[in-house]
Coordinates of C-alpha atoms in Angstrom, one line a residue:
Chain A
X1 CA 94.2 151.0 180.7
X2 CA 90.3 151.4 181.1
X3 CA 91.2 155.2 180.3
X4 CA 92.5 153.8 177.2
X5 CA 89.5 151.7 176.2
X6 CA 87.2 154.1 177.1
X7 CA 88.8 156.6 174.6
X8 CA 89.0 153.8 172.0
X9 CA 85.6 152.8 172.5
X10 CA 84.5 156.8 172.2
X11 CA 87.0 156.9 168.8
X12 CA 85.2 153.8 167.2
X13 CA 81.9 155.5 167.9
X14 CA 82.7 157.8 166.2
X15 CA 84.2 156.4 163.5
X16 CA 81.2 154.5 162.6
X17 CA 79.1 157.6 162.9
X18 CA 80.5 158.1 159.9
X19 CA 80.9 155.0 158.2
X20 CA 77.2 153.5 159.0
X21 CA 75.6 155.8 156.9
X22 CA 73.3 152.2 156.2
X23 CA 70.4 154.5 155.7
X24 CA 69.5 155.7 152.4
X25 CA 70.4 159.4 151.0
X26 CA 71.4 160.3 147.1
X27 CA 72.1 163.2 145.4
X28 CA 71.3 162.2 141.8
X29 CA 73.0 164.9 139.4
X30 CA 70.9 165.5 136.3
X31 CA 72.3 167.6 133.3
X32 CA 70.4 165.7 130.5
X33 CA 67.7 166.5 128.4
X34 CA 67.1 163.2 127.5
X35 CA 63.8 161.3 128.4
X36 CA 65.4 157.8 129.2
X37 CA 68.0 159.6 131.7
X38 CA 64.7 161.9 132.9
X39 CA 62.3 158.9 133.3
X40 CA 64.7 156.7 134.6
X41 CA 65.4 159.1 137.6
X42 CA 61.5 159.5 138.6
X43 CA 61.0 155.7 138.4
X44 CA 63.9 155.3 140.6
X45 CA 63.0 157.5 143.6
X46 CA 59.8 155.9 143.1
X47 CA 61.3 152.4 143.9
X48 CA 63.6 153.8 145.9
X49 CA 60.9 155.5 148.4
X50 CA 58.8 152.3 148.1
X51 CA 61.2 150.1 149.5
X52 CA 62.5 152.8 152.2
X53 CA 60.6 155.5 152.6
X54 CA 62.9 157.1 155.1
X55 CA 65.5 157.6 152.3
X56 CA 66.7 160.5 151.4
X57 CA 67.0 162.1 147.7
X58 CA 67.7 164.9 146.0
X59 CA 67.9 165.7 142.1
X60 CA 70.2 168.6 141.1
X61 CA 69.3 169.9 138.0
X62 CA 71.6 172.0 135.8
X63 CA 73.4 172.2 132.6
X64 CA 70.9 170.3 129.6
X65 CA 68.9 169.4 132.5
X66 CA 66.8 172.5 133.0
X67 CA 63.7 172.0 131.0
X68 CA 62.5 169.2 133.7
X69 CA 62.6 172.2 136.1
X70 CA 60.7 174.5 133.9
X71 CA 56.7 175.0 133.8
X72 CA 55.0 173.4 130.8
X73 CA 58.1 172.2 129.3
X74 CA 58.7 169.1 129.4
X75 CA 56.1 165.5 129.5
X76 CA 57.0 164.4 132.9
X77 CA 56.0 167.8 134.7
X78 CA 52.8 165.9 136.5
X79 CA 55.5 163.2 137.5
X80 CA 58.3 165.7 139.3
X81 CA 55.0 167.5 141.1
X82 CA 53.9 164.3 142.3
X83 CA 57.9 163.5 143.5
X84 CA 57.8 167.2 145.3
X85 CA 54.4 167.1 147.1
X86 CA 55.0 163.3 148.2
X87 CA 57.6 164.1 150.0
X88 CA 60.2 161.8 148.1
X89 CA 62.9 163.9 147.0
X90 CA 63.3 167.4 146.9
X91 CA 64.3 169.1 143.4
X92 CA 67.0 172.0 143.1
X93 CA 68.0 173.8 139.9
X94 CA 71.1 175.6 139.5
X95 CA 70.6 179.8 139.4
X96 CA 73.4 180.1 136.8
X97 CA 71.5 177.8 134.6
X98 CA 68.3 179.6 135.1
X99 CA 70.2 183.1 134.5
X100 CA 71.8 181.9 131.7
X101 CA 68.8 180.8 130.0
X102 CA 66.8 183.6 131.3
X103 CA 64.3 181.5 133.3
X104 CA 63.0 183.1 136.1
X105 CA 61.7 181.6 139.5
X106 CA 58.5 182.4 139.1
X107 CA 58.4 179.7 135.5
X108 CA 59.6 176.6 137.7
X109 CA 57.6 173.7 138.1
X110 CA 55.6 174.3 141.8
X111 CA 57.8 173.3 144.6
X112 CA 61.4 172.9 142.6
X113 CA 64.4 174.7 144.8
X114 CA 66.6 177.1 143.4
X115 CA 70.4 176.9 144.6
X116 CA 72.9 179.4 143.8
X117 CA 74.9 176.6 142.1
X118 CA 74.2 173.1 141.6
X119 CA 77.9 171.9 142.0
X120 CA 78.4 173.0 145.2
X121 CA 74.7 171.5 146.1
X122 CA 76.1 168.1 145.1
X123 CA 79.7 167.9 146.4
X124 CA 78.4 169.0 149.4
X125 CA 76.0 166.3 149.9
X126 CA 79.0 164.5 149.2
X127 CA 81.2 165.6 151.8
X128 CA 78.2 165.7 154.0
X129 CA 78.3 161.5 153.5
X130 CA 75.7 161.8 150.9
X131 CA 75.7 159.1 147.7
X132 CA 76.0 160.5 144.3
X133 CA 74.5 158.9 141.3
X134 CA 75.0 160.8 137.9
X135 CA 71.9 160.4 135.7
X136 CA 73.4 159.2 132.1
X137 CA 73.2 156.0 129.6
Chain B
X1 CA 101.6 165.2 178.8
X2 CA 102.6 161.6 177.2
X3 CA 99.0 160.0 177.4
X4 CA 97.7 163.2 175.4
X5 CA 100.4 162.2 172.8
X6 CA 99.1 158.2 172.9
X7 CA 96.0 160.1 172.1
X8 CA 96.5 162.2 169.4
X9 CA 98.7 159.5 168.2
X10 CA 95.8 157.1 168.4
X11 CA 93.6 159.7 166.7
X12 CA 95.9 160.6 163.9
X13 CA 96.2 156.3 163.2
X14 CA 92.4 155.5 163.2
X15 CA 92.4 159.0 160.8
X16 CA 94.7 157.4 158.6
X17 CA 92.8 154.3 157.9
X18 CA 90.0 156.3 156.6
X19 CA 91.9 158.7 153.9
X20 CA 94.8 156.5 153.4
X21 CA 92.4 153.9 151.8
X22 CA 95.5 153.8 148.9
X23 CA 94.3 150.8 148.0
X24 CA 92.4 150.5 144.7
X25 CA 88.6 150.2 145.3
X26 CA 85.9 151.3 142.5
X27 CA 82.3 151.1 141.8
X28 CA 81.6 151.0 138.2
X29 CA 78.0 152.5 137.3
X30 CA 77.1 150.6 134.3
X31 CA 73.5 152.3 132.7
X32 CA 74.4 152.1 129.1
X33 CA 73.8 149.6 126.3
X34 CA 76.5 151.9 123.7
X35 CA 79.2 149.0 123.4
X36 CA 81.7 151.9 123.3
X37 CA 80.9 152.9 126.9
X38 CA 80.9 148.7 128.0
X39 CA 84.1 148.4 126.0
X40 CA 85.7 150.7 128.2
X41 CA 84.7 149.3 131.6
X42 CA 86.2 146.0 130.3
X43 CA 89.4 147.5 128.8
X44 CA 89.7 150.0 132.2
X45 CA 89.3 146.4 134.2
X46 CA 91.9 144.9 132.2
X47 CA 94.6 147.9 132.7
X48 CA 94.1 148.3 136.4
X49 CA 94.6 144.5 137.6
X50 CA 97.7 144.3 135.3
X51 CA 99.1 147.3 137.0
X52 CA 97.3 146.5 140.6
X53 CA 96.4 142.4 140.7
X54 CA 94.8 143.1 144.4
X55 CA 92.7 146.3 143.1
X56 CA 88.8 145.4 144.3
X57 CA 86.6 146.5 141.1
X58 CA 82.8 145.7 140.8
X59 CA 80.7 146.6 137.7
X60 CA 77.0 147.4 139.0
X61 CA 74.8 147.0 136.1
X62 CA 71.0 148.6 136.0
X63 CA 68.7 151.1 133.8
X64 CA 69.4 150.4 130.0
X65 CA 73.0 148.3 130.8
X66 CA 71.6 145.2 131.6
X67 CA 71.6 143.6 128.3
X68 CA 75.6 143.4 129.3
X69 CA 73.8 140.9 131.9
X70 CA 72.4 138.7 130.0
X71 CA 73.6 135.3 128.6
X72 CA 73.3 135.2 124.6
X73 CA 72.8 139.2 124.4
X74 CA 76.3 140.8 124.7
X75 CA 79.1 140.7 121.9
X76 CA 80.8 141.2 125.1
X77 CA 79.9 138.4 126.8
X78 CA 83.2 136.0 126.6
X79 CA 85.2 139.1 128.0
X80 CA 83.0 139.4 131.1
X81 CA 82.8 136.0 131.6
X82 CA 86.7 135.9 131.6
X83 CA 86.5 139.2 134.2
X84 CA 84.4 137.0 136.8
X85 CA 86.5 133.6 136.2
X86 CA 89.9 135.4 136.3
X87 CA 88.5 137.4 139.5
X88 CA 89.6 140.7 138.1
X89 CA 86.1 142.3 139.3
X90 CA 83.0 141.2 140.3
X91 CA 79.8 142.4 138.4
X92 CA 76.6 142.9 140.2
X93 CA 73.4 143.4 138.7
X94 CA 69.9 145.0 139.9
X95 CA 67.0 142.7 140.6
X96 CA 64.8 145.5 139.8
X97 CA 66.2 146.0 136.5
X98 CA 65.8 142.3 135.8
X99 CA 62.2 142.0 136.9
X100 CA 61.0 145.5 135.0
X101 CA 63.0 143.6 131.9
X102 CA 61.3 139.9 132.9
X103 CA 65.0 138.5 133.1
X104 CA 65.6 135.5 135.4
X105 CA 68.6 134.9 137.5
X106 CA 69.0 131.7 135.2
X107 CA 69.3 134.0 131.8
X108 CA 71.9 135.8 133.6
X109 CA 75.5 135.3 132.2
X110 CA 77.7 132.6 134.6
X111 CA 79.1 134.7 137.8
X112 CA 77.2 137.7 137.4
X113 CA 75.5 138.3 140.6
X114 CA 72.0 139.8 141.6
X115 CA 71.8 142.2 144.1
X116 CA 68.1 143.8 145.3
X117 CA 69.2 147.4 144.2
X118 CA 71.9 148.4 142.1
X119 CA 71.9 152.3 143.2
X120 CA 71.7 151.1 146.9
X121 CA 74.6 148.7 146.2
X122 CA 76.8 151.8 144.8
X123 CA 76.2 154.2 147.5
X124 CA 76.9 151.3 150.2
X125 CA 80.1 151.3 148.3
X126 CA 80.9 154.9 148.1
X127 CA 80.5 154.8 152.0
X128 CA 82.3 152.3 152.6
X129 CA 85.2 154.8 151.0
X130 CA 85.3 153.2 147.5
X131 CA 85.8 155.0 145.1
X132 CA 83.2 156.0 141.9
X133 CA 83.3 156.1 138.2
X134 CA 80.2 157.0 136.2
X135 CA 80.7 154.8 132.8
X136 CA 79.8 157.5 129.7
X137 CA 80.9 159.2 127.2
Chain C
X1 CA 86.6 164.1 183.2
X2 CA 88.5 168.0 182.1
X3 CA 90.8 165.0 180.2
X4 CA 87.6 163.2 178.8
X5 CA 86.4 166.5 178.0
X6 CA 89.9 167.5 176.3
X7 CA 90.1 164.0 174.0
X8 CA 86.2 164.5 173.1
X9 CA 87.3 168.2 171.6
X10 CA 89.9 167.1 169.9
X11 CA 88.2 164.4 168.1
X12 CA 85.5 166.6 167.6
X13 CA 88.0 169.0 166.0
X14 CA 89.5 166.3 163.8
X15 CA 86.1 165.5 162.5
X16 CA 84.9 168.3 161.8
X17 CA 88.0 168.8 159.8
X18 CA 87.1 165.9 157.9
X19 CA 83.0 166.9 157.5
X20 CA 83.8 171.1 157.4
X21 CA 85.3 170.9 153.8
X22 CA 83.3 173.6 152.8
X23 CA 85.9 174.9 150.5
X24 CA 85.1 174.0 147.2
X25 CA 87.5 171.0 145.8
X26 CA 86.1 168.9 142.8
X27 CA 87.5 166.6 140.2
X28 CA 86.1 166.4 136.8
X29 CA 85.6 163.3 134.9
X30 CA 86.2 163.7 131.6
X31 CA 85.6 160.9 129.0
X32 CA 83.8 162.6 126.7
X33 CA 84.8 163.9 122.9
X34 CA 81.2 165.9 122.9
X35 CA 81.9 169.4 122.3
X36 CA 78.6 170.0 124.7
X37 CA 80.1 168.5 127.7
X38 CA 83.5 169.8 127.0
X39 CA 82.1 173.5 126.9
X40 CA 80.1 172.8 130.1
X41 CA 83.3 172.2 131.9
X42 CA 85.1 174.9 130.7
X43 CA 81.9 177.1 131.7
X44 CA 81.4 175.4 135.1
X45 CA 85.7 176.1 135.9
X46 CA 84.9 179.5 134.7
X47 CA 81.9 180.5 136.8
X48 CA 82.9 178.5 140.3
X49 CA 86.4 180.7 140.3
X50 CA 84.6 184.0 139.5
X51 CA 82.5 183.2 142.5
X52 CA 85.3 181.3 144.1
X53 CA 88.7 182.1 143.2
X54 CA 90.3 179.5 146.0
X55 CA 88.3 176.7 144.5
X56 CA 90.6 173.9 143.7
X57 CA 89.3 172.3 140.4
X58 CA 90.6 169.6 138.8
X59 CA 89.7 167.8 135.2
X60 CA 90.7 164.6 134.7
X61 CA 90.9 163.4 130.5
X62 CA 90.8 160.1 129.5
X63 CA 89.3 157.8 127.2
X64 CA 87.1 159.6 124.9
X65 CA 88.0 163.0 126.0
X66 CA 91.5 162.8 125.0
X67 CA 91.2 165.1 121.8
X68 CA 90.6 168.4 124.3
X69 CA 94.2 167.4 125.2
X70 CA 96.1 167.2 122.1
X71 CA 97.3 170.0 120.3
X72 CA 95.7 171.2 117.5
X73 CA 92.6 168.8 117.9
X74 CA 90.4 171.1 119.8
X75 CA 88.3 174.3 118.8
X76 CA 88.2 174.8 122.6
X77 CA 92.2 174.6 123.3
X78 CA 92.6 178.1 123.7
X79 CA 90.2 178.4 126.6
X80 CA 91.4 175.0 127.9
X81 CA 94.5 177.1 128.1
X82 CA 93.5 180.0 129.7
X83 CA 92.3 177.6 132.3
X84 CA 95.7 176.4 133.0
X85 CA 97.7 179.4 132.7
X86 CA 95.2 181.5 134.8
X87 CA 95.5 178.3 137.5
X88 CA 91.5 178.2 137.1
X89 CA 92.3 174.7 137.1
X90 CA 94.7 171.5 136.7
X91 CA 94.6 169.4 133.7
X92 CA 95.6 165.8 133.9
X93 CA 95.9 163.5 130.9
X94 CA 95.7 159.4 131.5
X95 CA 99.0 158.1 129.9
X96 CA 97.5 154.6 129.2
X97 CA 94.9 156.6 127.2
X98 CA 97.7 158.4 125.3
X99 CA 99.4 155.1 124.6
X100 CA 96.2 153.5 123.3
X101 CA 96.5 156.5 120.7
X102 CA 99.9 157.2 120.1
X103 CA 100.1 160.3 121.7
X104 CA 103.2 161.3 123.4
X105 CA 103.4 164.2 126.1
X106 CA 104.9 166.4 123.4
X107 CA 101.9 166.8 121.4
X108 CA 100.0 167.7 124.4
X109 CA 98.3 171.5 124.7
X110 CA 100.7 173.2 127.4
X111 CA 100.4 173.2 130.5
X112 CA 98.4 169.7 130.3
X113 CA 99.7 167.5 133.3
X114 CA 100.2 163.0 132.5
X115 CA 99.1 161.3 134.9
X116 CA 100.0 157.3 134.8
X117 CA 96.1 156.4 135.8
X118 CA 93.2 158.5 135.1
X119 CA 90.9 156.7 136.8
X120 CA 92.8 155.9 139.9
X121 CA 93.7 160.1 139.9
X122 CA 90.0 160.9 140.0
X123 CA 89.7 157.8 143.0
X124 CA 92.5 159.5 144.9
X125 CA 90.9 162.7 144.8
X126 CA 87.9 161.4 146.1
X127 CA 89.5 159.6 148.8
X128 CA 91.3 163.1 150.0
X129 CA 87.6 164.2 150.1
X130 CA 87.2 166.3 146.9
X131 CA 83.8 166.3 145.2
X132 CA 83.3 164.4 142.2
X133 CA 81.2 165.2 139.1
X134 CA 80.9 163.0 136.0
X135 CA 80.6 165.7 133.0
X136 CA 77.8 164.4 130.5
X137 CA 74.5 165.1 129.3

C-alpha cells in the first residue's frame, strides 16, 4: 500500500507540473496592421513585466502584422526596440511573410527573431503550456 | 505483473481527467467595442447554456471592450445583466483597463466582477484546460 | 527501486506523449466574412501542407464566416474546395449558425462538414491538444 501512495504521490507531482504553470508566459499572435491592436500589445507587456517581471512573452508577428517588424516602418519602432533590449519579450516574424513581401533580414527592426513559420511558433508554445492571446478589437 | 496493470491503469485514469475535460469550459476574450462582435458573445452564451445548463462560461473584458462594463454605456447592458443574474456566465473585467479608463468598481454594471489582470485571468484559465475563443470578426 | 524506476519511465513516456506533439495539428477559428482573413487562411493551409503534408488542419466557420461556406457566395469557393478535396484540410460549418440564416446542408460548398457547435468543436480540439489560431487582422 505505501508502494501505492508513493506512486500516487509521484503521479500527482507530476500532474501539477503541468497544471501549475502559476507563472506568467504568453505568446501574443499579432497579424494586424492596426495601431490600437499594435499599441495595445506594447502597453501590455509593459504592465505585464511591471507587475512580474519574471513573465514570459513573446509576440509572433505575421500576416498584416509585418510592418511592426520592419525598419522605419511603422510609429512604434523606438517602443518594440525598447521591449527587445529590456529583456521583456522577445519578437519573432514569420519567414514566409518576409518572403512573401520581399523583406529581408537584414530590414528588421534590431533584435526581432525570424522563425521559419509563425504558426508553428505559436501552437507550440501552446503545447509547450504557453498562454495564447490573439491581438484584435 | 498485476500491480504494473494497477499502475498503468492508475496512469491511464489520472490521463483521462486531463483530456477528457468533455465538459463545457470557455474563456471569452472580449477587446472590442463593435456591438456586432459583443452581440455575438451574448447570443453564443445564450445557445450554449440552452444546449449545456452546467457549461462554465466567463467573458473577460479589457483593451477597447470595456465600455460593455460599464453601467449606462452599453445598449447591451440589460442582456448582460440577465447573463450574471441567470448564472449563465460570469463576466470579469480588468482593473487595469478600468484605472487607464478612470472607471470605478461602483460605475461597473451589477455582477460584473474586477479582476487585477484580464490577460493573466485568461491564461490562468487556459491552464487550467479551459477552453479559448478570441471574440472578432 | 528497478520497479520505481519502471513506473517513473512510463509516466515519463505518457507525458511526453502529451508535451512531444510536435506534429503540427491546429484548428482555425473562423468568424470572419473579411475577404483578408479568409485568403490568409486559405494561404496559411496551403503553405503549412507544402512544408508539412501530415499536418492535420482544421477550419472551423461560424458566425460571420458563414458565407465562405455557402455555395455560390464566395469568390474563394473554388480554392476552399481544393482544400477539401486535396484533404489540405477539414471544413466544419456550425449548424446553429446555418439555422440563424436559413441555410440548410444542401446549399453548402461540397465537401463542407456540420458540425452541431462550432464553438464547442474548436474547444474540443483544443482539449485533444491541437493548436489554436483565431484568423483576424
Amino acid at each position: 500500500m505505501k508502494k501505492h501512495l508513493f506512486f500516487f504521490g509521484l503521479i500527482m507531482l507530476v500532474m501539477n507540473s503541468i497544471h501549475a504553470q502559476a507563472n506568467y508566459k504568453v505568446v501574443f499572435d499579432l497579424t494586424s496592421r492596426d495601431s490600437v491592436n499594435q499599441q495595445a500589445v506594447i502597453r501590455e507587456i509593459g504592465l505585464i513585466t511591471d507587475a512580474s517581471p519574471n513573465a514570459k512573452l513573446e509576440v509572433v508577428i505575421y500576416g498584416q502584422g509585418l510592418d511592426l517588424a520592419v525598419n522605419g516602418r511603422s510609429s512604434l519602432q523606438s517602443q518594440v526596440e525598447k521591449i527587445i533590449s529590456g529583456n521583456k519579450a522577445t519578437v519573432k516574424v514569420c519567414a514566409m511573410t518576409m518572403k512573401r513581401n520581399n523583406i529581408t533580414k537584414e530590414q528588421l527592426v534590431p533584435g526581432i527573431e525570424v522563425v521559419p513559420d509563425g504558426i508553428y511558433e505559436i501552437i507550440s508554445k501552446q503545447q509547450q503550456g504557453w498562454g495564447y492571446i490573439k491581438v484584435g478589437h
